[in-house]
Amino acid sequence: MKKGLFIVLEGPDRSGKSTQAALLKTWLEERGREVVVTREPGGTRLSEQIRKILLDPKSVIEPMTELFLYETSRIKHTLEKIIPALKAGKVIISDRYTLSTTAYQGYGRGLDLKTVETLNKIATMNLKPDLTIVFDIPDRIFAQREHLRNGRDRIERAPDAFRRRVNRAYKLLARKPGMTRVDAGRPIEAIQAEIRARVQPVLGRGAKK
Ligand SMILES: Nc1ncnc2c1ncn2[C@@H]1O[C@H](COP(=O)(O)OP(=O)(O)O)[C@@H](O)[C@H]1O
Ligand SMILES: [Mg+2]
């Protein structure tokens, strides 16, 4: 039986997560794996409904309310999509997971980090990703992508100071034990090559050579 594998991609908006998720999926499929790409907030019907509320610029949401909404969406996502995929031996790639809550609601909104960590544990039922790849992107290169910000959703419209706190948090979190940091300021192909090299060892037996 192929071993299920849970890979999480983390980093600020426009750091390249979606680009790399698609390339990683193709590579894994070429190696005979069944791959599910999903995202947070979202991934299930209920979680996507919560995503709409969270991203709607008209929503008035206090930080603690925001934290619980993200975690509620995460419980459903974990139970309904992630765990079943893992049980079926699939590779599941999630664009964001618990580290996003630490970065945005913890460091960004200033909520107590222990509270965030506790709720992260509850919402995931202690499920841990096999690999959390954190995109660390130099400020200079990141600034060049500022024009890609559409400013339509509630998080994109948050004050610059909030986004700066989140970006700083990711730089810090990328270097914590258990995190797989990638330098996301390089060409797409170079980043993908590094990600593949990091995924290869955890692919397990079952994988086609
Ligand atoms: N390594 C890279 N070098 C240059 N541009 C990139 C790179 N990776 C992604 N991009 C571009 O940057 C933008 C944001 O990438 P995306 O994958 O959507 O980021 P995210 O999913 O983290 O928000 C896209 O326009 C994408 O084409
Ligand atoms: Mg994306």
Short mmCIF file of N, CA, C and O in Angstrom, two decimals, residues 78-140:
data_model
loop_
_atom_site.label_atom_id
_atom_site.label_comp_id
_atom_site.label_asym_id
_atom_site.label_seq_id
_atom_site.Cartn_x
_atom_site.Cartn_y
_atom_site.Cartn_z
N THR A 78 -9.95 19.15 7.55
CA THR A 78 -9.12 18.04 8.01
C THR A 78 -9.94 16.74 8.03
O THR A 78 -9.48 15.70 7.54
N LEU A 79 -11.15 16.83 8.59
CA LEU A 79 -11.97 15.62 8.72
C LEU A 79 -12.49 15.10 7.37
O LEU A 79 -12.48 13.90 7.11
N GLU A 80 -12.92 16.05 6.54
CA GLU A 80 -13.64 15.63 5.33
C GLU A 80 -12.72 15.41 4.14
O GLU A 80 -13.04 14.65 3.24
N LYS A 81 -11.58 16.06 4.13
CA LYS A 81 -10.74 15.96 2.94
C LYS A 81 -9.34 15.41 3.20
O LYS A 81 -8.89 14.51 2.50
N ILE A 82 -8.65 15.96 4.20
CA ILE A 82 -7.24 15.59 4.38
C ILE A 82 -7.11 14.15 4.90
O ILE A 82 -6.41 13.33 4.29
N ILE A 83 -7.79 13.85 5.99
CA ILE A 83 -7.65 12.52 6.57
C ILE A 83 -8.11 11.41 5.60
O ILE A 83 -7.38 10.44 5.40
N PRO A 84 -9.27 11.57 4.95
CA PRO A 84 -9.66 10.53 3.97
C PRO A 84 -8.64 10.35 2.84
O PRO A 84 -8.36 9.22 2.43
N ALA A 85 -8.05 11.44 2.36
CA ALA A 85 -7.06 11.33 1.28
C ALA A 85 -5.84 10.55 1.78
O ALA A 85 -5.30 9.69 1.07
N LEU A 86 -5.42 10.84 3.00
CA LEU A 86 -4.26 10.14 3.56
C LEU A 86 -4.56 8.66 3.75
O LEU A 86 -3.73 7.79 3.45
N LYS A 87 -5.77 8.37 4.22
CA LYS A 87 -6.16 6.97 4.41
C LYS A 87 -6.18 6.21 3.10
O LYS A 87 -5.93 5.01 3.05
N ALA A 88 -6.49 6.92 2.02
CA ALA A 88 -6.54 6.29 0.69
C ALA A 88 -5.15 6.24 0.05
O ALA A 88 -5.00 5.84 -1.10
N GLY A 89 -4.12 6.66 0.78
CA GLY A 89 -2.75 6.57 0.28
C GLY A 89 -2.36 7.67 -0.69
O GLY A 89 -1.35 7.58 -1.38
N LYS A 90 -3.17 8.73 -0.74
CA LYS A 90 -2.88 9.81 -1.69
C LYS A 90 -1.88 10.81 -1.10
O LYS A 90 -1.66 10.84 0.10
N VAL A 91 -1.34 11.62 -2.00
CA VAL A 91 -0.54 12.75 -1.56
C VAL A 91 -1.48 13.95 -1.54
O VAL A 91 -2.15 14.23 -2.53
N ILE A 92 -1.56 14.63 -0.42
CA ILE A 92 -2.40 15.82 -0.36
C ILE A 92 -1.51 17.03 -0.15
O ILE A 92 -0.68 17.07 0.77
N ILE A 93 -1.64 18.00 -1.07
CA ILE A 93 -0.85 19.23 -1.00
C ILE A 93 -1.80 20.35 -0.60
O ILE A 93 -2.74 20.65 -1.33
N SER A 94 -1.57 20.95 0.55
CA SER A 94 -2.45 22.04 0.98
C SER A 94 -1.74 23.38 0.89
O SER A 94 -0.65 23.57 1.43
N ASP A 95 -2.37 24.28 0.16
CA ASP A 95 -1.91 25.65 0.04
C ASP A 95 -2.38 26.34 1.33
O ASP A 95 -3.56 26.66 1.44
N ARG A 96 -1.48 26.43 2.31
CA ARG A 96 -1.72 26.95 3.67
C ARG A 96 -2.31 25.91 4.60
O ARG A 96 -3.12 25.08 4.20
N TYR A 97 -1.91 26.01 5.88
CA TYR A 97 -2.50 25.20 6.96
C TYR A 97 -2.25 25.93 8.28
O TYR A 97 -2.35 27.16 8.29
N THR A 98 -1.90 25.24 9.33
CA THR A 98 -1.85 25.88 10.66
C THR A 98 -0.85 27.04 10.76
O THR A 98 -1.07 27.99 11.50
N LEU A 99 0.26 26.94 10.03
CA LEU A 99 1.28 28.00 10.14
C LEU A 99 0.72 29.36 9.70
O LEU A 99 1.14 30.40 10.19
N SER A 100 -0.23 29.32 8.77
CA SER A 100 -0.86 30.58 8.33
C SER A 100 -1.58 31.25 9.49
O SER A 100 -1.56 32.48 9.61
N THR A 101 -2.22 30.46 10.31
CA THR A 101 -2.96 31.03 11.45
C THR A 101 -1.98 31.64 12.45
O THR A 101 -2.22 32.70 13.02
N THR A 102 -0.85 30.96 12.65
CA THR A 102 0.19 31.51 13.53
C THR A 102 0.69 32.84 12.96
O THR A 102 0.82 33.83 13.69
N ALA A 103 0.95 32.87 11.66
CA ALA A 103 1.50 34.08 11.04
C ALA A 103 0.48 35.23 11.00
O ALA A 103 0.80 36.35 11.40
N TYR A 104 -0.72 34.94 10.54
CA TYR A 104 -1.71 36.02 10.33
C TYR A 104 -2.46 36.42 11.60
O TYR A 104 -2.56 37.59 11.92
N GLN A 105 -3.01 35.41 12.31
CA GLN A 105 -3.81 35.75 13.50
C GLN A 105 -2.90 35.95 14.73
O GLN A 105 -3.19 36.77 15.58
N GLY A 106 -1.82 35.16 14.80
CA GLY A 106 -0.89 35.32 15.91
C GLY A 106 -0.04 36.58 15.72
O GLY A 106 -0.30 37.61 16.33
N TYR A 107 0.93 36.51 14.84
CA TYR A 107 1.84 37.65 14.64
C TYR A 107 1.16 38.85 13.98
O TYR A 107 1.41 39.99 14.35
N GLY A 108 0.30 38.60 13.01
CA GLY A 108 -0.34 39.70 12.27
C GLY A 108 -1.35 40.46 13.12
O GLY A 108 -1.28 41.67 13.27
N ARG A 109 -2.30 39.72 13.68
CA ARG A 109 -3.36 40.38 14.47
C ARG A 109 -2.96 40.59 15.92
O ARG A 109 -3.66 41.28 16.67
N GLY A 110 -1.90 39.90 16.34
CA GLY A 110 -1.43 40.10 17.71
C GLY A 110 -2.14 39.24 18.75
O GLY A 110 -2.09 39.54 19.94
N LEU A 111 -2.81 38.19 18.32
CA LEU A 111 -3.45 37.29 19.30
C LEU A 111 -2.39 36.46 20.01
O LEU A 111 -1.32 36.20 19.45
N ASP A 112 -2.73 36.03 21.21
CA ASP A 112 -1.79 35.25 22.02
C ASP A 112 -1.36 33.97 21.27
O ASP A 112 -2.19 33.17 20.84
N LEU A 113 -0.05 33.82 21.12
CA LEU A 113 0.46 32.71 20.30
C LEU A 113 0.12 31.34 20.91
O LEU A 113 -0.10 30.37 20.17
N LYS A 114 0.05 31.26 22.23
CA LYS A 114 -0.30 29.99 22.88
C LYS A 114 -1.75 29.61 22.57
O LYS A 114 -2.07 28.44 22.34
N THR A 115 -2.62 30.62 22.57
CA THR A 115 -4.03 30.39 22.24
C THR A 115 -4.14 29.87 20.81
O THR A 115 -4.87 28.90 20.52
N VAL A 116 -3.40 30.51 19.91
CA VAL A 116 -3.42 30.10 18.50
C VAL A 116 -2.94 28.65 18.38
O VAL A 116 -3.55 27.82 17.69
N GLU A 117 -1.86 28.35 19.08
CA GLU A 117 -1.29 27.01 19.01
C GLU A 117 -2.27 25.95 19.54
O GLU A 117 -2.44 24.89 18.95
N THR A 118 -2.94 26.29 20.65
CA THR A 118 -3.92 25.37 21.23
C THR A 118 -5.05 25.10 20.25
O THR A 118 -5.44 23.95 20.02
N LEU A 119 -5.57 26.17 19.66
CA LEU A 119 -6.68 25.99 18.72
C LEU A 119 -6.22 25.26 17.46
O LEU A 119 -6.97 24.47 16.89
N ASN A 120 -4.99 25.52 17.05
CA ASN A 120 -4.45 24.78 15.89
C ASN A 120 -4.44 23.28 16.19
O ASN A 120 -4.80 22.46 15.33
N LYS A 121 -4.06 22.93 17.39
CA LYS A 121 -4.00 21.51 17.77
C LYS A 121 -5.39 20.90 17.79
O LYS A 121 -5.60 19.78 17.33
N ILE A 122 -6.33 21.66 18.34
CA ILE A 122 -7.71 21.14 18.42
C ILE A 122 -8.28 20.96 17.02
O ILE A 122 -8.86 19.92 16.69
N ALA A 123 -8.08 21.97 16.18
CA ALA A 123 -8.70 21.95 14.84
C ALA A 123 -8.11 20.86 13.94
O ALA A 123 -8.77 20.39 13.01
N THR A 124 -6.87 20.48 14.20
CA THR A 124 -6.24 19.46 13.36
C THR A 124 -6.32 18.08 14.01
O THR A 124 -5.85 17.10 13.43
N MET A 125 -6.87 18.07 15.22
CA MET A 125 -6.90 16.81 15.99
C MET A 125 -5.48 16.24 16.06
O MET A 125 -5.29 15.04 16.02
N ASN A 126 -4.55 17.16 16.12
CA ASN A 126 -3.12 16.84 16.25
C ASN A 126 -2.49 16.21 15.01
O ASN A 126 -1.37 15.71 15.07
N LEU A 127 -3.20 16.24 13.90
CA LEU A 127 -2.60 15.76 12.65
C LEU A 127 -1.46 16.70 12.26
O LEU A 127 -1.62 17.91 12.23
N LYS A 128 -0.30 16.13 11.95
CA LYS A 128 0.85 16.96 11.58
C LYS A 128 1.21 16.69 10.12
O LYS A 128 1.26 15.55 9.71
N PRO A 129 1.51 17.75 9.38
CA PRO A 129 1.97 17.53 8.00
C PRO A 129 3.29 16.74 8.01
O PRO A 129 4.07 16.84 8.96
N ASP A 130 3.52 15.95 6.97
CA ASP A 130 4.81 15.28 6.83
C ASP A 130 5.89 16.30 6.50
O ASP A 130 7.05 16.12 6.82
N LEU A 131 5.45 17.38 5.81
CA LEU A 131 6.40 18.39 5.35
C LEU A 131 5.67 19.73 5.30
O LEU A 131 4.60 19.83 4.69
N THR A 132 6.23 20.74 5.97
CA THR A 132 5.69 22.10 5.81
C THR A 132 6.78 22.91 5.13
O THR A 132 7.85 23.16 5.70
N ILE A 133 6.53 23.27 3.88
CA ILE A 133 7.51 24.02 3.10
C ILE A 133 7.17 25.51 3.20
O ILE A 133 6.08 25.93 2.81
N VAL A 134 8.09 26.28 3.75
CA VAL A 134 7.83 27.70 3.97
C VAL A 134 8.60 28.53 2.96
O VAL A 134 9.83 28.44 2.86
N PHE A 135 7.87 29.33 2.19
CA PHE A 135 8.47 30.17 1.16
C PHE A 135 9.00 31.44 1.80
O PHE A 135 8.25 32.26 2.32
N ASP A 136 10.31 31.58 1.73
CA ASP A 136 10.97 32.76 2.30
C ASP A 136 11.43 33.60 1.12
O ASP A 136 12.25 33.17 0.31
N ILE A 137 10.85 34.79 1.01
CA ILE A 137 11.11 35.60 -0.18
C ILE A 137 11.72 36.94 0.23
O ILE A 137 11.20 37.62 1.11
N PRO A 138 12.86 37.29 -0.37
CA PRO A 138 13.51 38.55 0.00
C PRO A 138 12.58 39.74 -0.25
O PRO A 138 11.85 39.77 -1.25
N ASP A 139 12.61 40.72 0.66
CA ASP A 139 11.71 41.87 0.58
C ASP A 139 11.76 42.56 -0.79
O ASP A 139 10.75 42.96 -1.34
N ARG A 140 12.98 42.66 -1.31
CA ARG A 140 13.17 43.38 -2.58
C ARG A 140 12.40 42.71 -3.73
O ARG A 140 11.73 43.37 -4.53
#
